[in-house]
């Protein structure tokens, strides 16, 4: 693997989670992405997939030479094992794996593991220190618990879609796995909290994470506003009810930029920059919420100034004024952006199947024990024999399990 200078550069340096053993039983995005995040910082992650039904993420989105590219990101830093958990031989292998594992991540519908004899009771019987992270759409109990759950449903139920889009348009869903990704971050955090708890108690526990909940948390104080004021946040497009100007604006050369004035001092700098300093003296300009009541006037002033300048001129002008602006970039520009380059946000990984790949780097930089991408997603079941041999299974036993359909 190679990265830019500021990013993680070593595939051999011990990450802070080196020695942590994780089994990823989940499919698609929230659970597997949480396991990826653990693997990025050194955890030994074994990805378990059904022998005849690989993780559907292998087939999501564009592929190259028949190899799914999303999987290369989601499956990185994981060893690939095939195992049919519903088969007796598969159950036995999983229990054997679980005995020496710190964390299992799963996202089956509630009751599925229990039906296979692999519920918390059986898992903790072989390993009382195990942390079992259960990631489902609606949680392990409640009236919706047994419904199929996906991130899209969380984006709808949480209030996100209701406040997203233009005021006169329909509720809008994100064109990517937003709720799943937020849930993955929350799951990785929950796992680390449970492991910290284990240090105090000596015992593992069950993490019950519902994908509908973390996205509600990141939506901010909406429940509090409703509880105390009966306030229901409306759709406002790119505008905000909390401050103004805040929008996207088209430049003279046909690009777009985003402007934010969450801080009062920044709002004042913007109005001076665009040649409307007299607005700062208005009584309503002194607070974000009252500025938002005059959005049309403020947007008009900012938009008019930006429309007469190129994107480069706009960004340079805002930078000199110490005001907040950013270009609206597509992925082509992201890949070339100098700030992302400086941070090492995009890493290059050597892959045996596809050659050099560029993908997002690990989430953050640690000065002492950095994470890193050791390898991209592996072929389906590529490490099965090695993993099972490491458990002490003979070649004959592995062959028998394969003949039984358990592998």
Coordinates of C-alpha atoms in Angstrom, one line a residue:
X1 CA 0.0 0.0 0.0
X2 CA 1.1 3.6 -0.6
X3 CA -0.5 6.8 0.5
X4 CA 0.4 10.5 0.4
X5 CA 2.9 11.7 2.9
X6 CA 0.4 12.9 5.6
X7 CA -1.7 9.7 5.6
X8 CA -1.0 6.3 7.1
X9 CA 2.0 4.8 5.3
X10 CA 2.7 1.4 6.8
X11 CA 0.9 -1.9 6.3
X12 CA 3.0 -3.6 9.0
X13 CA 2.9 -1.1 11.9
X14 CA 0.7 -2.3 14.8
X15 CA -2.5 -0.4 15.0
X16 CA -4.1 0.3 18.3
X17 CA -6.6 -2.6 17.8
X18 CA -3.9 -5.1 16.9
X19 CA -4.7 -8.4 18.8
X20 CA -8.4 -7.7 18.7
X21 CA -10.3 -10.5 16.9
X22 CA -13.5 -9.7 15.1
X23 CA -16.0 -11.9 13.2
X24 CA -18.2 -10.0 10.7
X25 CA -21.4 -12.0 10.1
X26 CA -23.3 -9.0 8.7
X27 CA -24.2 -8.2 5.1
X28 CA -24.5 -5.0 3.1
X29 CA -23.5 -1.9 4.8
X30 CA -24.0 -0.8 8.5
X31 CA -22.6 -3.9 10.2
X32 CA -19.8 -4.7 7.7
X33 CA -18.7 -1.0 7.6
X34 CA -18.4 -1.0 11.4
X35 CA -16.2 -4.1 11.2
X36 CA -14.1 -2.4 8.4
X37 CA -13.5 0.5 10.8
X38 CA -12.2 -1.9 13.4
X39 CA -10.0 -3.6 10.9
X40 CA -8.6 -0.3 9.7
X41 CA -6.9 0.1 13.1
X42 CA -5.4 -3.3 13.4
X43 CA -8.2 -5.7 14.4
X44 CA -8.0 -9.2 12.8
X45 CA -11.4 -9.3 11.0
X46 CA -12.8 -12.5 9.6
X47 CA -15.6 -11.9 7.1
X48 CA -18.1 -14.8 7.1
X49 CA -20.2 -15.2 4.0
X50 CA -22.6 -17.9 2.9
X51 CA -20.9 -20.4 0.6
X52 CA -23.5 -19.9 -2.1
X53 CA -24.8 -16.5 -1.3
X54 CA -21.9 -14.0 -1.0
X55 CA -22.5 -10.6 0.7
X56 CA -24.8 -8.7 -1.7
X57 CA -22.4 -5.7 -1.5
X58 CA -20.1 -7.6 -3.9
X59 CA -22.7 -7.0 -6.6
X60 CA -23.7 -3.4 -5.7
X61 CA -22.7 -0.6 -8.1
X62 CA -20.2 -0.7 -10.9
X63 CA -17.8 -3.6 -11.4
X64 CA -14.5 -3.9 -13.2
X65 CA -13.6 -7.2 -14.9
X66 CA -16.6 -8.8 -13.0
X67 CA -15.2 -7.7 -9.6
X68 CA -17.4 -5.4 -7.6
X69 CA -15.6 -2.2 -6.6
X70 CA -17.7 -1.4 -3.6
X71 CA -16.6 -4.6 -2.0
X72 CA -13.0 -3.7 -2.4
X73 CA -13.7 -0.8 0.0
X74 CA -16.1 -2.5 2.4
X75 CA -14.1 -5.8 2.5
X76 CA -10.7 -4.2 3.1
X77 CA -8.6 -5.5 6.0
X78 CA -10.8 -8.6 6.3
X79 CA -10.0 -12.3 5.8
X80 CA -12.7 -14.0 3.8
X81 CA -14.3 -17.2 5.1
X82 CA -17.3 -19.1 3.8
X83 CA -19.6 -20.8 6.3
X84 CA -23.2 -21.8 6.3
X85 CA -24.3 -21.0 9.9
X86 CA -27.6 -22.9 9.5
X87 CA -25.8 -26.2 8.8
X88 CA -24.6 -28.2 11.9
X89 CA -21.0 -28.2 10.7
X90 CA -21.1 -24.5 10.1
X91 CA -22.6 -23.9 13.6
X92 CA -19.8 -25.9 15.2
X93 CA -17.1 -24.0 13.3
X94 CA -18.6 -20.7 14.3
X95 CA -18.7 -21.7 18.0
X96 CA -15.1 -22.8 17.7
X97 CA -14.2 -19.4 16.2
X98 CA -16.2 -17.5 18.8
X99 CA -14.3 -19.2 21.6
X100 CA -11.2 -17.1 20.7
X101 CA -12.9 -14.0 19.4
X102 CA -13.5 -10.6 21.0
X103 CA -16.3 -9.2 18.9
X104 CA -19.0 -10.6 16.6
X105 CA -21.0 -8.2 14.4
X106 CA -24.3 -9.5 13.0
X107 CA -27.4 -8.1 11.3
X108 CA -29.8 -11.0 11.0
X109 CA -33.4 -10.4 11.8
X110 CA -34.0 -10.8 15.6
X111 CA -34.3 -14.5 16.5
X112 CA -32.3 -15.8 13.6
X113 CA -29.1 -16.6 15.5
X114 CA -31.2 -18.1 18.3
X115 CA -33.0 -20.4 15.8
X116 CA -29.6 -21.7 14.7
X117 CA -28.4 -22.2 18.3
X118 CA -26.0 -19.3 18.0
X119 CA -27.7 -16.7 20.2
X120 CA -26.0 -14.8 23.1
X121 CA -26.6 -17.6 25.5
X122 CA -24.7 -20.2 23.4
X123 CA -22.0 -17.7 22.3
X124 CA -21.3 -16.6 25.9
X125 CA -21.3 -20.2 27.1
X126 CA -18.1 -20.7 24.9
X127 CA -16.7 -17.2 25.5
X128 CA -18.1 -15.1 28.4
X129 CA -15.9 -12.2 27.3
X130 CA -17.4 -11.9 23.8
X131 CA -19.0 -8.7 22.7
X132 CA -22.0 -9.4 20.3
X133 CA -23.0 -6.4 18.3
X134 CA -26.5 -6.8 16.8
X135 CA -27.2 -4.2 14.1
X136 CA -30.8 -4.2 12.7
X137 CA -33.2 -1.8 11.2
X138 CA -35.4 -1.5 14.2
X139 CA -33.6 -3.1 17.2
X140 CA -34.2 -6.5 18.9
X141 CA -37.6 -5.7 20.3
X142 CA -40.7 -3.6 19.7
X143 CA -43.6 -3.7 17.2
X144 CA -41.3 -3.3 14.1
X145 CA -38.4 -5.6 15.3
X146 CA -39.2 -8.4 12.8
X147 CA -39.7 -6.1 9.8
X148 CA -37.0 -6.1 7.1
X149 CA -34.9 -2.9 7.8
X150 CA -32.7 -0.9 5.5
X151 CA -31.1 2.5 5.8
X152 CA -33.6 4.0 3.4
X153 CA -36.4 3.3 5.9
X154 CA -34.4 4.9 8.7
X155 CA -33.9 8.0 6.5
X156 CA -37.6 8.2 6.1
X157 CA -38.7 7.4 9.6
X158 CA -36.2 9.5 11.5
X159 CA -37.4 12.9 10.0
X160 CA -34.4 13.2 7.7
X161 CA -36.3 13.0 4.5
X162 CA -39.1 15.2 5.8
X163 CA -36.7 18.2 6.2
X164 CA -34.6 17.5 3.0
X165 CA -35.5 19.0 -0.3
X166 CA -37.1 22.3 -1.6
X167 CA -40.0 23.7 0.3
X168 CA -42.4 23.0 -2.6
X169 CA -40.9 19.7 -3.5
X170 CA -41.2 16.1 -2.2
X171 CA -39.3 14.7 0.8
X172 CA -35.9 13.7 -0.5
X173 CA -33.8 10.6 0.3
X174 CA -30.0 10.7 0.0
X175 CA -28.4 9.0 -3.0
X176 CA -26.0 7.0 -0.8
X177 CA -26.1 4.9 2.4
X178 CA -26.4 7.8 4.9
X179 CA -28.2 6.1 7.7
X180 CA -26.2 2.9 7.3
X181 CA -22.9 4.8 7.5
X182 CA -24.0 6.8 10.5
X183 CA -25.1 3.5 12.1
X184 CA -21.7 2.0 11.3
X185 CA -19.9 4.8 13.1
X186 CA -22.2 4.3 16.1
X187 CA -21.6 0.6 16.1
X188 CA -17.9 0.9 16.1
X189 CA -18.2 3.3 19.0
X190 CA -20.6 1.0 20.8
X191 CA -18.2 -1.9 20.4
X192 CA -15.3 0.1 21.8
X193 CA -17.5 1.2 24.7
X194 CA -18.5 -2.5 25.4
X195 CA -14.8 -3.5 25.3
X196 CA -14.0 -0.8 27.8
X197 CA -16.8 -2.1 30.0
X198 CA -15.3 -5.6 29.7
X199 CA -12.0 -4.2 31.1
X200 CA -14.0 -3.3 34.3
X201 CA -16.3 -6.3 34.6
X202 CA -14.3 -9.1 32.8
X203 CA -17.5 -10.0 30.9
X204 CA -18.8 -9.3 27.4
X205 CA -22.2 -8.0 26.6
X206 CA -24.7 -7.5 23.8
X207 CA -24.9 -4.3 21.8
X208 CA -28.4 -3.7 20.4
X209 CA -28.1 -1.0 17.7
X210 CA -31.2 0.0 15.6
X211 CA -30.3 1.8 12.4
X212 CA -33.3 4.2 12.9
X213 CA -31.7 5.7 16.1
X214 CA -28.2 7.1 15.3
X215 CA -29.5 9.2 12.3
X216 CA -32.1 10.7 14.7
X217 CA -29.3 11.7 17.0
X218 CA -27.4 13.5 14.3
X219 CA -30.5 15.4 13.2
X220 CA -30.1 17.6 16.2
X221 CA -32.6 19.0 18.7
X222 CA -35.8 18.4 16.6
X223 CA -37.5 16.3 19.3
X224 CA -36.6 18.8 22.0
X225 CA -37.9 21.7 19.8
X226 CA -41.2 19.8 19.3
X227 CA -41.5 18.8 23.0
X228 CA -41.0 22.3 24.3
X229 CA -42.4 24.5 21.5
X230 CA -44.4 22.3 19.3
X231 CA -42.0 23.3 16.5
X232 CA -41.8 21.0 13.4
X233 CA -38.8 21.8 11.2
X234 CA -40.0 22.4 7.6
X235 CA -38.1 21.8 4.3
X236 CA -36.0 24.8 3.4
X237 CA -33.8 23.5 0.6
X238 CA -30.3 24.8 1.1
X239 CA -31.4 27.6 3.3
X240 CA -31.5 27.5 7.1
X241 CA -34.0 28.8 9.7
X242 CA -31.0 29.3 12.1
X243 CA -28.8 31.6 10.1
X244 CA -28.4 33.5 6.8
X245 CA -26.9 33.8 4.2
X246 CA -26.5 30.1 3.9
X247 CA -27.0 28.6 0.4
X248 CA -25.4 27.5 -2.8
X249 CA -24.5 30.1 -5.4
X250 CA -23.5 30.0 -9.0
X251 CA -20.3 31.7 -10.1
X252 CA -19.7 33.7 -13.3
X253 CA -17.9 30.7 -14.9
X254 CA -20.7 28.2 -14.2
X255 CA -19.4 26.6 -11.0
X256 CA -21.2 26.4 -7.7
X257 CA -20.0 27.3 -4.2
X258 CA -21.5 26.9 -0.7
X259 CA -21.5 29.7 1.9
X260 CA -22.1 29.3 5.6
X261 CA -22.5 32.1 8.2
X262 CA -23.2 30.2 11.4
X263 CA -20.9 32.6 13.3
X264 CA -22.0 36.3 13.6
X265 CA -18.5 37.6 12.8
X266 CA -18.4 35.6 9.6
X267 CA -21.8 36.9 8.5
X268 CA -20.5 40.5 8.9
X269 CA -17.4 39.7 6.9
X270 CA -19.4 38.3 4.1
X271 CA -21.6 41.4 3.8
X272 CA -18.6 43.6 3.8
X273 CA -17.0 41.5 1.1
X274 CA -20.1 41.6 -1.2
X275 CA -20.4 45.3 -0.8
X276 CA -23.4 45.5 1.5
X277 CA -21.9 46.6 4.8
X278 CA -25.0 48.7 5.6
X279 CA -27.0 45.6 6.3
X280 CA -24.8 44.8 9.3
X281 CA -26.3 47.9 11.0
X282 CA -29.9 46.6 10.7
X283 CA -31.4 45.6 14.1
X284 CA -32.2 42.1 12.7
X285 CA -28.7 41.3 11.6
X286 CA -27.4 40.7 15.1
X287 CA -28.7 37.1 15.4
X288 CA -28.8 34.1 13.1
X289 CA -32.5 33.5 13.5
X290 CA -33.5 37.0 12.7
X291 CA -31.1 37.1 9.8
X292 CA -32.9 34.0 8.5
X293 CA -36.1 36.1 8.4
X294 CA -34.4 38.3 5.8
X295 CA -33.0 35.4 3.7
X296 CA -34.2 36.8 0.3
X297 CA -32.4 40.1 0.8
X298 CA -29.2 38.5 2.1
X299 CA -29.2 35.7 -0.5
X300 CA -29.8 38.3 -3.2
X301 CA -26.8 40.4 -2.1
X302 CA -24.4 37.4 -1.9
X303 CA -25.7 35.7 -5.0
X304 CA -25.4 38.9 -7.1
X305 CA -21.7 39.4 -6.0
X306 CA -20.8 35.7 -6.6
X307 CA -22.5 35.7 -10.0
X308 CA -20.1 38.4 -11.2
X309 CA -16.9 36.6 -10.2
X310 CA -15.2 33.3 -11.2
X311 CA -15.0 30.5 -8.7
X312 CA -11.4 31.1 -8.1
X313 CA -12.0 34.8 -7.5
X314 CA -14.9 34.0 -5.1
X315 CA -12.8 31.5 -3.1
X316 CA -9.8 33.9 -3.0
X317 CA -12.1 36.8 -1.9
X318 CA -13.7 34.8 0.8
X319 CA -10.3 33.5 2.0
X320 CA -8.9 37.0 2.3
X321 CA -12.0 38.1 4.1
X322 CA -11.8 35.1 6.5
X323 CA -15.3 34.1 5.5
X324 CA -16.5 30.5 5.1
X325 CA -16.9 29.2 1.5
X326 CA -16.3 25.9 -0.3
X327 CA -16.5 24.8 -3.9
X328 CA -19.2 22.3 -4.7
X329 CA -17.1 19.4 -6.0
X330 CA -17.9 16.1 -7.7
X331 CA -15.7 13.1 -7.2
X332 CA -13.3 14.1 -10.0
X333 CA -12.4 17.3 -8.1
X334 CA -12.3 15.5 -4.7
X335 CA -9.6 13.2 -6.0
X336 CA -7.5 16.2 -7.0
X337 CA -8.3 18.6 -4.1
X338 CA -5.1 19.9 -2.5
X339 CA -6.5 19.7 1.1
X340 CA -7.5 16.0 0.7
X341 CA -4.1 15.4 -0.9
X342 CA -2.4 17.0 2.1
X343 CA -4.4 14.9 4.6
X344 CA -3.8 11.7 2.6
X345 CA -7.6 11.2 2.5
X346 CA -7.4 9.1 -0.7
X347 CA -5.0 6.1 -0.4
X348 CA -3.6 3.9 -3.2
X349 CA -3.8 0.1 -2.5
X350 CA -2.2 -2.6 -4.5
X351 CA -4.8 -5.3 -5.3
X352 CA -3.9 -8.7 -6.7
X353 CA -7.1 -8.8 -8.8
X354 CA -7.3 -5.3 -10.1
X355 CA -3.9 -3.7 -9.6
X356 CA -3.6 -0.3 -8.0
X357 CA -6.8 1.0 -6.5
X358 CA -7.6 4.4 -5.0
X359 CA -10.1 4.6 -2.2
X360 CA -10.9 6.5 1.0
X361 CA -8.2 6.2 3.7
X362 CA -8.9 5.4 7.3
X363 CA -11.1 7.8 9.2
X364 CA -8.6 9.7 11.2
X365 CA -4.9 10.0 12.0
X366 CA -3.3 8.8 15.2
X367 CA 0.1 10.2 16.0
X368 CA 1.4 7.1 17.8
X369 CA -0.5 4.0 16.5
X370 CA -1.9 4.9 13.1
X371 CA -4.3 2.7 11.2
X372 CA -3.8 1.7 7.6
X373 CA -5.2 -0.3 4.7
X374 CA -3.4 -3.6 4.6
X375 CA -5.4 -5.0 1.6
X376 CA -8.6 -4.4 -0.3
X377 CA -11.6 -6.7 -0.2
X378 CA -10.6 -10.3 -0.8
X379 CA -12.3 -12.8 -3.2
X380 CA -15.2 -14.8 -1.8
X381 CA -13.9 -17.4 0.6
X382 CA -10.3 -16.8 -0.2
X383 CA -9.0 -17.5 3.3
X384 CA -11.3 -20.3 4.3
X385 CA -8.8 -23.1 4.4
X386 CA -6.1 -21.0 6.2
X387 CA -8.6 -19.8 8.8
X388 CA -9.9 -23.3 9.5
X389 CA -6.4 -24.8 9.6
X390 CA -5.6 -22.2 12.2
X391 CA -8.4 -23.5 14.3
X392 CA -6.8 -27.0 14.2
X393 CA -9.1 -28.5 11.6
X394 CA -7.4 -31.2 9.4
X395 CA -7.5 -31.2 5.6
X396 CA -9.9 -34.1 5.8
X397 CA -12.2 -32.3 8.1
X398 CA -12.2 -29.2 5.9
X399 CA -12.9 -31.3 2.9
X400 CA -15.8 -33.1 4.7
X401 CA -17.3 -29.8 5.7
X402 CA -17.1 -28.6 2.1
X403 CA -18.7 -31.8 0.9
X404 CA -21.6 -31.2 3.4
X405 CA -22.1 -27.7 2.0
X406 CA -21.1 -26.0 5.3
X407 CA -18.2 -24.2 3.5

